[in-house]
Short mmCIF file of C-alpha atoms and ligand atoms in Angstrom, two decimals:
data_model
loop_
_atom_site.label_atom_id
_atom_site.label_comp_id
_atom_site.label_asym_id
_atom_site.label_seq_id
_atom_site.Cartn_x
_atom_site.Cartn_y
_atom_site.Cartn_z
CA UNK A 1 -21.25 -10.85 -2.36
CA UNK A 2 -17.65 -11.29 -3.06
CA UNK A 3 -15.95 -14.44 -3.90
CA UNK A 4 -15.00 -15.55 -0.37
CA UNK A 5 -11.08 -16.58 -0.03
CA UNK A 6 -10.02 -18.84 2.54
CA UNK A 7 -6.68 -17.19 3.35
CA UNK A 8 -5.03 -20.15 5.51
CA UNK A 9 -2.30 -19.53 7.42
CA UNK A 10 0.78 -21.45 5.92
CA UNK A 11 4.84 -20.70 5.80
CA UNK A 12 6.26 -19.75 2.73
CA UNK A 13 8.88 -22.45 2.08
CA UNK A 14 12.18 -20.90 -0.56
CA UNK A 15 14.94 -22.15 -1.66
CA UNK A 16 17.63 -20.86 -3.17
CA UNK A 17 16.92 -19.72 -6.56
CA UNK A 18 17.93 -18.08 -10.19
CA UNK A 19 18.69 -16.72 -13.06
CA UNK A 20 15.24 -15.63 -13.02
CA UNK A 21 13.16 -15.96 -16.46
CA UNK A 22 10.39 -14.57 -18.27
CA UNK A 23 7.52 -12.38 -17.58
CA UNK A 24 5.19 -11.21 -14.63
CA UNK A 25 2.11 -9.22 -15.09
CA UNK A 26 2.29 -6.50 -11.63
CA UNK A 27 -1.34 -6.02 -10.35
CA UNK A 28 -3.25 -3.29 -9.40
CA UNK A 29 -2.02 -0.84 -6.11
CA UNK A 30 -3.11 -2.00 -2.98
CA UNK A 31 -2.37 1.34 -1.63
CA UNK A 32 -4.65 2.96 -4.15
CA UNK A 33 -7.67 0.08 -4.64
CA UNK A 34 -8.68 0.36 -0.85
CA UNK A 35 -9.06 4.02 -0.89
CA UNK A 36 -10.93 3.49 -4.40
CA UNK A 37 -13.26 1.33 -2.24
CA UNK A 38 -13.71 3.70 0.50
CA UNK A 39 -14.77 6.96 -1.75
CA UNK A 40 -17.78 4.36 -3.23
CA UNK A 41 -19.18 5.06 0.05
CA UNK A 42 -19.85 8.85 -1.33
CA UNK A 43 -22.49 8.74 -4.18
CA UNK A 44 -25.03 6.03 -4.88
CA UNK A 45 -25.29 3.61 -8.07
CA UNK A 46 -22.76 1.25 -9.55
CA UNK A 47 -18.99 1.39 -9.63
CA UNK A 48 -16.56 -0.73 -11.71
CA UNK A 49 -13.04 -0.83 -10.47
CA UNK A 50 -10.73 -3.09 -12.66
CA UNK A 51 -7.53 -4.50 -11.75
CA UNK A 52 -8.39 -4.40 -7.82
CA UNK A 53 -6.37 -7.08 -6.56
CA UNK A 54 -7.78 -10.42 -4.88
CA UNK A 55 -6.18 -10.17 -1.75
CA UNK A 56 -6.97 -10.23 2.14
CA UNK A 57 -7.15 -6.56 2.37
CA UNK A 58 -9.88 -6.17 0.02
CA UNK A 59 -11.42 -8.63 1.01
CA UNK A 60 -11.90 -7.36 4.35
CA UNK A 61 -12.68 -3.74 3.08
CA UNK A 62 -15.86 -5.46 1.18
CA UNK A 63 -17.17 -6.39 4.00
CA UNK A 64 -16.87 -3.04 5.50
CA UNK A 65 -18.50 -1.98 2.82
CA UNK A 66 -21.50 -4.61 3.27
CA UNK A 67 -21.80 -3.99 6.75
CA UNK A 68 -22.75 -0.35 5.43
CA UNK A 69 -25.18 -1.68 3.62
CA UNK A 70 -23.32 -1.62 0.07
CA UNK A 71 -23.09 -4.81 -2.06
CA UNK A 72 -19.61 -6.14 -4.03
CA UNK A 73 -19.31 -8.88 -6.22
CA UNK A 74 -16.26 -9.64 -8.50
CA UNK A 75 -17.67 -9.88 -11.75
CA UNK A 76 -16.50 -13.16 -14.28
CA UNK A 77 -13.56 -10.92 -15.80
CA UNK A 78 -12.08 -9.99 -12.58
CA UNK A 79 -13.60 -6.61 -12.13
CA UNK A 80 -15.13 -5.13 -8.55
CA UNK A 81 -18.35 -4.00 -8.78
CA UNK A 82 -19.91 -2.22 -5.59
CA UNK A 83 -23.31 -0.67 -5.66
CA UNK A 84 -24.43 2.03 -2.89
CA UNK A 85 -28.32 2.26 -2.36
CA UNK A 86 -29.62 6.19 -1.54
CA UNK A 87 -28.56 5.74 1.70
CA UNK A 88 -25.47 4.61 3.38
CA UNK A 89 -25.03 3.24 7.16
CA UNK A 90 -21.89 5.14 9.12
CA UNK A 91 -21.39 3.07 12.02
CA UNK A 92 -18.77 0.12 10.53
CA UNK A 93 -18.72 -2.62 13.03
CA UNK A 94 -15.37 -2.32 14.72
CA UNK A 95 -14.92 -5.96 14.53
CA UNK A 96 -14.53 -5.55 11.23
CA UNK A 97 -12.84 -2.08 10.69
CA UNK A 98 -10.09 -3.26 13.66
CA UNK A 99 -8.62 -5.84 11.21
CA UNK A 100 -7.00 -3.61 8.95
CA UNK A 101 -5.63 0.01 8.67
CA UNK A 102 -6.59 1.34 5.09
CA UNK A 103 -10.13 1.41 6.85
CA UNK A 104 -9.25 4.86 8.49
CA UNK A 105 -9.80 5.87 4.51
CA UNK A 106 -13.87 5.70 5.49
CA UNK A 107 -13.93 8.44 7.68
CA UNK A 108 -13.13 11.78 5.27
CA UNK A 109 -15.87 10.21 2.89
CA UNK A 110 -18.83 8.77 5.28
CA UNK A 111 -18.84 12.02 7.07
CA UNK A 112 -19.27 14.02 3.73
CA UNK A 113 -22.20 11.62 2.76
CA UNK A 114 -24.22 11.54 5.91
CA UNK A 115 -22.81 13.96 7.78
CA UNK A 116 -21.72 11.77 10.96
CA UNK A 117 -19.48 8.66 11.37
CA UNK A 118 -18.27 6.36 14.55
CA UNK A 119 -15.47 4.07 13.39
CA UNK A 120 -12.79 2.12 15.26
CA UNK A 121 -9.80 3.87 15.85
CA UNK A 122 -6.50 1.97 14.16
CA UNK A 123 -4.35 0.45 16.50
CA UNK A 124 -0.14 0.86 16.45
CA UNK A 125 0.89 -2.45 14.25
CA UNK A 126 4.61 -3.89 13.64
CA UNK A 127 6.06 -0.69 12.70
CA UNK A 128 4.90 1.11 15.65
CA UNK A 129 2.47 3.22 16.54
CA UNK A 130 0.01 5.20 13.94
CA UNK A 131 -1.30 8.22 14.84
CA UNK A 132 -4.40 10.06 12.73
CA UNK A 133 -4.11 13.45 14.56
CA UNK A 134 -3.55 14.82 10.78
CA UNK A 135 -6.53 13.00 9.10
CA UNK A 136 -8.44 14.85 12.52
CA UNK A 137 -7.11 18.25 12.60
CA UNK A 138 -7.83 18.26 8.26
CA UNK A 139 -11.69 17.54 8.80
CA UNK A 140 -12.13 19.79 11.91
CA UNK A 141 -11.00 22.34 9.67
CA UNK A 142 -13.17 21.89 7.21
CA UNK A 143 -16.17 22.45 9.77
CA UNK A 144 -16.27 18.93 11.98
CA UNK A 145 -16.62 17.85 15.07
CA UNK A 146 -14.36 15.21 16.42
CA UNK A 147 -14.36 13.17 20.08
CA UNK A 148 -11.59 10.45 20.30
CA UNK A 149 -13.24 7.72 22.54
CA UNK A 150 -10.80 5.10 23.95
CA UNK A 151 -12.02 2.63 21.21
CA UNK A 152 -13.44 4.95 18.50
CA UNK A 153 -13.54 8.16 17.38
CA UNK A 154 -17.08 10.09 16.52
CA UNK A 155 -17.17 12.83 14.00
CA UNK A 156 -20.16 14.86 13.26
CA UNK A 157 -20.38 17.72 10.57
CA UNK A 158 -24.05 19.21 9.76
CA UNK A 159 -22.11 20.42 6.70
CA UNK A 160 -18.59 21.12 5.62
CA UNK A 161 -17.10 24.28 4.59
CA UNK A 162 -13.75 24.56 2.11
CA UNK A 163 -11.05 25.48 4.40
CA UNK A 164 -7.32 26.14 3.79
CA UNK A 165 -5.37 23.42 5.11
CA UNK A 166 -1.55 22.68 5.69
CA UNK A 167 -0.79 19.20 6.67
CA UNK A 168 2.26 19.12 8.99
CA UNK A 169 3.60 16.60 7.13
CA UNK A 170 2.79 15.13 3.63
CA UNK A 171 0.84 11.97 5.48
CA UNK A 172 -0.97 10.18 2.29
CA UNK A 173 -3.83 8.77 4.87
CA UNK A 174 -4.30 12.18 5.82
CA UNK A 175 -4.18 13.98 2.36
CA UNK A 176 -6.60 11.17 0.69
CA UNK A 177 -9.14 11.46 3.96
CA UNK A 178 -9.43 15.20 3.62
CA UNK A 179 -9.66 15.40 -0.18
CA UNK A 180 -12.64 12.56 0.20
CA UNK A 181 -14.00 14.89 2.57
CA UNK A 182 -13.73 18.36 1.05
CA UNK A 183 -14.83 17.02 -2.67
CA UNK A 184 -18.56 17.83 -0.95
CA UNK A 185 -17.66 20.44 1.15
CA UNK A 186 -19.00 23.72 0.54
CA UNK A 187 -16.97 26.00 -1.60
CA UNK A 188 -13.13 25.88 -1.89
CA UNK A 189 -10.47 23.90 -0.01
CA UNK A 190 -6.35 24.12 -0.62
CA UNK A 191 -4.43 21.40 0.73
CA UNK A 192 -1.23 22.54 1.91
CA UNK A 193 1.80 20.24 1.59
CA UNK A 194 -0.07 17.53 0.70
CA UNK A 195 1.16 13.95 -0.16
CA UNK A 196 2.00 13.25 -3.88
CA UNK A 197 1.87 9.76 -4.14
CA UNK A 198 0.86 8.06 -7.56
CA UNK A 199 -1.86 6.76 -4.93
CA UNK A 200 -3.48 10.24 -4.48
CA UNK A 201 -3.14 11.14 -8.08
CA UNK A 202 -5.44 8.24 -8.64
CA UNK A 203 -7.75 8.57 -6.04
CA UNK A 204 -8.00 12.50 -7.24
CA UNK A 205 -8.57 11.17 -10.95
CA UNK A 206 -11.57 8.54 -9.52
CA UNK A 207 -13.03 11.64 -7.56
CA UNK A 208 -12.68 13.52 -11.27
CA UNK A 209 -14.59 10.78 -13.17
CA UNK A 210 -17.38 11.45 -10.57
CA UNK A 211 -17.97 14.80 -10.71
CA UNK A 212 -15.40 16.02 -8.31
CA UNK A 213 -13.84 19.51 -8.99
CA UNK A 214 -10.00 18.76 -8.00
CA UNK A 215 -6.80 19.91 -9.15
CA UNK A 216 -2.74 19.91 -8.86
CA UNK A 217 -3.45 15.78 -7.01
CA UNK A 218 0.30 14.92 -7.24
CA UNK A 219 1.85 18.57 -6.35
CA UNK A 220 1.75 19.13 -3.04
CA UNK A 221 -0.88 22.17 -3.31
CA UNK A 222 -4.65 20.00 -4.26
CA UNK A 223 -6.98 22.67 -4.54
CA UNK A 224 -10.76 21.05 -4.18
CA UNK A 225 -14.33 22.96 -5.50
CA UNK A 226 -16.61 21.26 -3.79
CA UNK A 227 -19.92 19.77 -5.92
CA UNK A 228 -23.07 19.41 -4.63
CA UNK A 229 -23.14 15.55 -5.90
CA UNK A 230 -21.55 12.88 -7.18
CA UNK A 231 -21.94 9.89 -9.50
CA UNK A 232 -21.09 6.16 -9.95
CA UNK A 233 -18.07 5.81 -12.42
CA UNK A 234 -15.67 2.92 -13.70
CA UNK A 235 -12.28 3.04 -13.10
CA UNK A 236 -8.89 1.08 -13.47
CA UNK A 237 -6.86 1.06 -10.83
CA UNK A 238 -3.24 1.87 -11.30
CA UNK A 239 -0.53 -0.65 -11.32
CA UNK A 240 1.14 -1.58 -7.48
CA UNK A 241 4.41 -0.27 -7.71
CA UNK A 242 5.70 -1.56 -4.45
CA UNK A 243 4.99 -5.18 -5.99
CA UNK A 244 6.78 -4.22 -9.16
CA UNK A 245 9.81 -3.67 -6.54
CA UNK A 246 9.66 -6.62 -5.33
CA UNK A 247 10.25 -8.35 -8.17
CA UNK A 248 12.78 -6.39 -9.25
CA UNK A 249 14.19 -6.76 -5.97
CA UNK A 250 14.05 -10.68 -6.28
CA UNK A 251 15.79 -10.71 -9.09
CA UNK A 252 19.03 -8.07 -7.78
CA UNK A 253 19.20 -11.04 -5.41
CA UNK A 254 18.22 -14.37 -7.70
CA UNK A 255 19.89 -12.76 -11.32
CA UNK A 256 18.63 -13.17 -14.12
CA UNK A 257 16.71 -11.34 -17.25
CA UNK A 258 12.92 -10.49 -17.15
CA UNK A 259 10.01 -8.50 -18.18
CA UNK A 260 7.48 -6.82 -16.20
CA UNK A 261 4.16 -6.21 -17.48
CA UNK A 262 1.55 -3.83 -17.06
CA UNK A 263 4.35 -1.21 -14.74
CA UNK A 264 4.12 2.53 -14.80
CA UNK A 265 7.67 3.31 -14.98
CA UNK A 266 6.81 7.00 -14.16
CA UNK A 267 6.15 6.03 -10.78
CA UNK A 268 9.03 4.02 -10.72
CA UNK A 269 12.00 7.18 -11.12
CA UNK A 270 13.65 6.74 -7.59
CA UNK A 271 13.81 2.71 -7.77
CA UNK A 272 15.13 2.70 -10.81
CA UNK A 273 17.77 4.94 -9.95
CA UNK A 274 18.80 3.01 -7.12
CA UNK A 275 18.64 -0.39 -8.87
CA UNK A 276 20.81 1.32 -11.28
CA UNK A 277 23.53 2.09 -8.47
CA UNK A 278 23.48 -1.55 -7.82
CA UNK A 279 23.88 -2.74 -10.94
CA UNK A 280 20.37 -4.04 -12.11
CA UNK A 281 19.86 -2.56 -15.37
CA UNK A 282 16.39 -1.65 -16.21
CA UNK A 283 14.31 0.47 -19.34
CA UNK A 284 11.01 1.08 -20.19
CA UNK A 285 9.53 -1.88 -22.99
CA UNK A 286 5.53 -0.39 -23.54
CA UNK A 287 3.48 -0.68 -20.57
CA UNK A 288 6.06 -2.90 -19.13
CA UNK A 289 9.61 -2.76 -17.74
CA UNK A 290 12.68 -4.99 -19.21
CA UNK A 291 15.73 -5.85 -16.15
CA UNK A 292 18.41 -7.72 -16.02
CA UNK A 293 21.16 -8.37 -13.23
CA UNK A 294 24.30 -10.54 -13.57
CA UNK A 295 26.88 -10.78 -11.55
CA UNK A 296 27.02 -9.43 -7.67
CA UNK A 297 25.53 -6.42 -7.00
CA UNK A 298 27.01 -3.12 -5.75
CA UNK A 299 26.69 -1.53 -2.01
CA UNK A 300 24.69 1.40 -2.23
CA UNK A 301 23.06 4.26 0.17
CA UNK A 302 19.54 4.02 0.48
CA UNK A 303 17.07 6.69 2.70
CA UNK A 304 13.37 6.39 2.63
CA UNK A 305 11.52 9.57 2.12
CA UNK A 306 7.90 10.88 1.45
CA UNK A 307 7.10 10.74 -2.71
CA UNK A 308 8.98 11.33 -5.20
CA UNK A 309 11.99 9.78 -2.42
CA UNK A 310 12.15 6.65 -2.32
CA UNK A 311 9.34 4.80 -0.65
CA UNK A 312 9.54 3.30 3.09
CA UNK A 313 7.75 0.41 1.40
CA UNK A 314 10.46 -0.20 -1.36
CA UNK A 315 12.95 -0.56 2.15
CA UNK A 316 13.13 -3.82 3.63
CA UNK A 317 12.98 -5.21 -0.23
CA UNK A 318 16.23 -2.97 -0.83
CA UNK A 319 17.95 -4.00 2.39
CA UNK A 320 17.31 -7.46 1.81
CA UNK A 321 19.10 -7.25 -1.80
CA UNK A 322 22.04 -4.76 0.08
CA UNK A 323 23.15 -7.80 2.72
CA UNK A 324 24.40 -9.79 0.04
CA UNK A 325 25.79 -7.01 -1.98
CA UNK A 326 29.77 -6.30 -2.23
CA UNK A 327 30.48 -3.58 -0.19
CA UNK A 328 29.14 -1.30 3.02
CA UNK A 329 25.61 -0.02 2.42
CA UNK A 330 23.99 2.66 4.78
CA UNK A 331 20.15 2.70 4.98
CA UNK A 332 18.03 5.12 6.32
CA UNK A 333 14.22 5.20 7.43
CA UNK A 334 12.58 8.64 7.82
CA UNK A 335 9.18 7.57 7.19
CA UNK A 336 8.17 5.00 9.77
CA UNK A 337 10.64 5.14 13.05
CA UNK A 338 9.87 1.54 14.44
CA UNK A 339 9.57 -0.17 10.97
CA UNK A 340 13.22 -2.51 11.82
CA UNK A 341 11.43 -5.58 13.12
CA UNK A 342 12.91 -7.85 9.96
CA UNK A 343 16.23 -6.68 10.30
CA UNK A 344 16.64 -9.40 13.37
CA UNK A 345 15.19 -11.93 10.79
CA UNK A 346 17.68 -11.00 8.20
CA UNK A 347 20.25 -11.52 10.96
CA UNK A 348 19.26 -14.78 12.13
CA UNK A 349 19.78 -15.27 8.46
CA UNK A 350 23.41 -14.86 8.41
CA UNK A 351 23.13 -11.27 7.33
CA UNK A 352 25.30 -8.44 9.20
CA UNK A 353 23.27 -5.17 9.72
CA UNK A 354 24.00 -2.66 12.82
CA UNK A 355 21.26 -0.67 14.09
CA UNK A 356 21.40 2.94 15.14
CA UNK A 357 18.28 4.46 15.81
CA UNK A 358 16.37 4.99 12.11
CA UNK A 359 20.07 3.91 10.64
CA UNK A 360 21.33 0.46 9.33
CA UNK A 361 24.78 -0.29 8.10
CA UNK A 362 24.58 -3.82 5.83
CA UNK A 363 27.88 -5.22 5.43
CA UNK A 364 27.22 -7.73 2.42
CA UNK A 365 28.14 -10.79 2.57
CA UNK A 366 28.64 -14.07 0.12
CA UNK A 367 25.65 -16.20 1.29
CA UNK A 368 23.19 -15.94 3.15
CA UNK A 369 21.92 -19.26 5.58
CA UNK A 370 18.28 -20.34 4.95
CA UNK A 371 16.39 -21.07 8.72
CA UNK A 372 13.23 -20.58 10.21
CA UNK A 373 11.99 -16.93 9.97
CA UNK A 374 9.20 -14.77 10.94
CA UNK A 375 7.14 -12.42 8.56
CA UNK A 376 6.21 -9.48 10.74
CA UNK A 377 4.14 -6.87 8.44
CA UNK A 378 3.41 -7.57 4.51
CA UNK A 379 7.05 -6.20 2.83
CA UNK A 380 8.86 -7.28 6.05
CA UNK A 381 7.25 -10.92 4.54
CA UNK A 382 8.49 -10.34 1.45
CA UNK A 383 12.25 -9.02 2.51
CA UNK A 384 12.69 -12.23 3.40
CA UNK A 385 10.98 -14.65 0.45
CA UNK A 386 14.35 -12.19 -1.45
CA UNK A 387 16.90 -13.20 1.04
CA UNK A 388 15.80 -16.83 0.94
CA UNK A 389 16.92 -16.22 -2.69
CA UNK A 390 20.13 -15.71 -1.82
CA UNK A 391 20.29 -18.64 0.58
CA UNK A 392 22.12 -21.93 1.45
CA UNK A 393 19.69 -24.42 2.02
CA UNK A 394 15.95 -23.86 2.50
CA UNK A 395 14.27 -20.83 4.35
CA UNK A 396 11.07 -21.70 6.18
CA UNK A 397 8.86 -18.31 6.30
CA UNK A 398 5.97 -18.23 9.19
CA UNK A 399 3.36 -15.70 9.08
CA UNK A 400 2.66 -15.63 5.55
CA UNK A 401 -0.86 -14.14 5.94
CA UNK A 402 0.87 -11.16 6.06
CA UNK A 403 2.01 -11.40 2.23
CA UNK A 404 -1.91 -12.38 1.75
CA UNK A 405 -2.87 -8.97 2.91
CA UNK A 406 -0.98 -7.04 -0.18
CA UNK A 407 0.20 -9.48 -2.77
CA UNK A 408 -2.19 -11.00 -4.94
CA UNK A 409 -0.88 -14.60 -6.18
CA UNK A 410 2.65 -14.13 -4.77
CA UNK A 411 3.81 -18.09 -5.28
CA UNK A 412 2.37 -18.16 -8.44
CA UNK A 413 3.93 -14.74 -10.34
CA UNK A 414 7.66 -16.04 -8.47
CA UNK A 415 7.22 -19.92 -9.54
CA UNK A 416 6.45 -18.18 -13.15
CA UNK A 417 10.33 -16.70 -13.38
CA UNK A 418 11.68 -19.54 -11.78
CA UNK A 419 11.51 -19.12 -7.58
CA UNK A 420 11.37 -22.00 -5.95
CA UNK A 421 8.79 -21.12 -3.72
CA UNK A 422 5.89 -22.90 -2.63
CA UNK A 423 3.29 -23.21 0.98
CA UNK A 424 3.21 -25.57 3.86
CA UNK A 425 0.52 -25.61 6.03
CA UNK A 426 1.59 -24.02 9.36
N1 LIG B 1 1.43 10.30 10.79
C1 LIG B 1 1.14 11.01 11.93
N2 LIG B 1 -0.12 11.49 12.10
C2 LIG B 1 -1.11 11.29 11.17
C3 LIG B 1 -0.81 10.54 10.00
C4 LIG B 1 0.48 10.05 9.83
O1 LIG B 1 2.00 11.21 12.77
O2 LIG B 1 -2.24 11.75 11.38
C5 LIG B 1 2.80 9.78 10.58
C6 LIG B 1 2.87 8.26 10.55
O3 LIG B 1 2.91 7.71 11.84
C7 LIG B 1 4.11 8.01 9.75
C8 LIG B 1 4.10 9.14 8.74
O4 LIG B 1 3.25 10.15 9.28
O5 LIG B 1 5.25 8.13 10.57
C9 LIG B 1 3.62 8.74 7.35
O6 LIG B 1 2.33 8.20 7.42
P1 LIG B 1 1.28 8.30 6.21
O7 LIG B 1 0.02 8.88 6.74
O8 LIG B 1 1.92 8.96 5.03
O9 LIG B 1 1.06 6.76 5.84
P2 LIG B 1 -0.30 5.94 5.85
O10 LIG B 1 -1.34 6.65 5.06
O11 LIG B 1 -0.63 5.51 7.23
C10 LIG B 1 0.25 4.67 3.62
C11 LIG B 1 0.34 3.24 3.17
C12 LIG B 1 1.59 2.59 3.73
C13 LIG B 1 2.79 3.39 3.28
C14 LIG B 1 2.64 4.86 3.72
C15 LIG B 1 3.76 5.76 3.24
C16 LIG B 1 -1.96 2.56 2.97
C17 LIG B 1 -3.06 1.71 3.46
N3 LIG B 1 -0.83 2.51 3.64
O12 LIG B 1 0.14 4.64 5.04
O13 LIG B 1 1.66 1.30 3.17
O14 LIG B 1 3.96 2.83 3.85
O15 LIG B 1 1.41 5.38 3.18
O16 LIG B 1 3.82 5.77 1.86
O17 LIG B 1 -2.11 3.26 1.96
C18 LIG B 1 1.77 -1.08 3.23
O18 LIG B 1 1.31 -1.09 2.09
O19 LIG B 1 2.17 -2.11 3.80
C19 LIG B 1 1.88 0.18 3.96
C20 LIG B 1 2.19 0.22 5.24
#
């Protein structure tokens, strides 16, 4: 059993806010704990995964992983443990799988372990909609058998055979489902322009601990032996670098000087450079980061692109900081075509963005006016908790069980560095 959360659905209330003060500890990657979660599902006994962060979308990936017959607990010091029996179920109630995307990560790994799996297909969310043809066409060529249903999708493999494979497109859900697949396939398998997020690196490095035979995870070439078993390990998960932006991104808006602690700065190298442009100054301080911003900051261009670019997650955070900026910004989204839905938020804040198909032009301005808002997806949520930084008056913030899905203790790390921030009950 996990600790259970009540995650209550309450507005984020901000007001305007800064210089920002003292020190934040970032948590571990959502991106990478859920996948973590999902490749338990592929040997039996009992894993440790530290820094796994308490929020809604782990929450609802443990009981996934219940429903399968697993058991998680969060142990005194913070850490997940999940235990897998001998045997594993592969039919996830789609009740539960429905409620959240990262659950897609299930299907590479149950079909390796018990050679068959019937999961709930994802559905489009905010952003649009979000195809797995890649994660599909990567098992069937390692030797499965898929059948899209209109609610699910059934995959069957008596066993899997090493295949090479070249991913149309670096897709991370795709690259992490097929290397959780082909670590028990038989023989060799070469992923082919595969993603290189810091994600898969970790995922790869988990897989390692266990036995797994995997090489070049964060090139785009992963080249998989596969093993005939694996084992239980313990693991720390890496640090979230999209909530390290965020930070950083409240304070380009709020000013101030602070540390972050427990950052990778490696995965940081694109951010950094464009915090630089806008005059947030930022180095390396151990495992942490020291930044600083006084003044206004500068217009800059910002397009989102697959790893090492600059992430489509860092983008709403960025464009938030850009509408107050001095000067004409031009923004660009490659990754995700419909991912625009806070831009109308950030208007009805005062700001002045144009829209051009996957291209925004932010004319900063002085202030920004705080209102009533709308969080539509998780950094969409936390665009606007920035803005509100940067606003006159106070900005109310509805659907904050979005920021509950991905940011573990959001009111409490801000209210640390000095955001006013707090929850109302909606
Ligand atoms: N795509 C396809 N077909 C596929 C797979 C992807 O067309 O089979 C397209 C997508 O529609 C999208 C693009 O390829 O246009 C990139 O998708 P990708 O597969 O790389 O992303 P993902 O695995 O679905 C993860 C993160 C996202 C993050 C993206 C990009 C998780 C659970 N989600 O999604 O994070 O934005 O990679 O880095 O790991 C978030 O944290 O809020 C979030 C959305």
């Amino acid at each position: 059993m996990v600790h259970r959360h009540t995650w209550a659905v309450s507005d984020f209330v901000v007001r305007p806010s800064g210089p920002l003060s003292g020190s934040v500890s970032i948590g571990g990657a959502k991106n990478s704990a859920l996948k973590l979660m999902a490749a338990c599902t592929l040997a039996e006994g009992r894993y440790v995964l530290r820094d796994v962060p308490q929020i809604s979308d782990v929450h609802h990936m443990c009981g996934v992983l219940e429903s399968l017959g697993m058991s998680t607990e969060r142990r005194e010091d913070g850490a997940l443990v999940i235990e897998r029996g001998p045997s594993v179920i592969s039919d996830p109630p789609y009740e539960l799988v429905e409620r959240f995307r990262a659950s897609t990560a299930l299907m590479g790994p149950l079909v390796a372990a018990t050679g068959r799996v019937r999961i709930a297909l994802p559905g489009g969310d905010n952003f649009g909609t979000r195809p797995i043809d890649m994660h599909l066409r990567g098992l069937e060529a390692l030797g499965a058998i898929t059948e899209v249903g209109e609610r699910d999708v059934q995959i069957v493999a008596r066993r899997l055979i090493g295949a090479r494979i070249e991913l149309d497109y670096p897709s991370v859900g795709a690259t992490e489902n097929v290397l959780m697949a082909a670590v028990l396939a038989e023989g060799r398998t070469t992923i082919c322009n595969a993603a290189r997020e810091p994600e898969i690196a970790d995922l790869a490095a988990f897989l390692n601990r266990m036995g797994a035979q995997v090489l070049g995870a964060g090139s785009s070439t992963i080249i998989v032996d596969g093993v005939d078993r694996l084992r239980a390990v313990e693991h720390t998960v890496i640090p979230d670098r999209i909530e390290a932006a965020t930070v950083l991104a409240a304070l380009g808006v709020a000013g101030g000087e602070i540390t972050l602690r427990n950052v990778r700065h490696d995965h940081l190298g694109m951010l950094m450079e464009k915090l630089g442009h806008m005059g947030i100054r930022t180095s390396p301080e151990g495992d942490g980061l020291w930044a600083m911003a006084t003044g206004r900051r500068s217009a800059t261009n910002v397009a989102t692109l697959p790893y090492p670019g600059l992430a489509t997650d860092y983008l709403p955070l960025l464009v938030a900081v850009l509408t107050l900026a001095d000067g004409t910004s031009f923004a660009t989204e490659n990754v995700f075509a419909g991912r625009f839905r806070y831009v109308s938020e950030l208007a009805h804040m005062g700001a002045d963005i144009g829209v051009d198909g996957h291209h925004m032009v932010i004319k900063g301005v002085k202030r920004l006016t705080g209102t009533a808002v709308e969080a539509v997806d998780i950094r969409a949520g936390a665009a606007l908790v920035i803005a509100a930084l940067g606003a006159d008056g106070e900005t109310v913030i509805s659907g904050g069980d979005h920021l509950d899905r991905g940011y573990e203790g959001f009111v409490d790390k801000l209210r640390d560095i000095g955001v006013d921030v707090s929850r109302s009950l909606a």
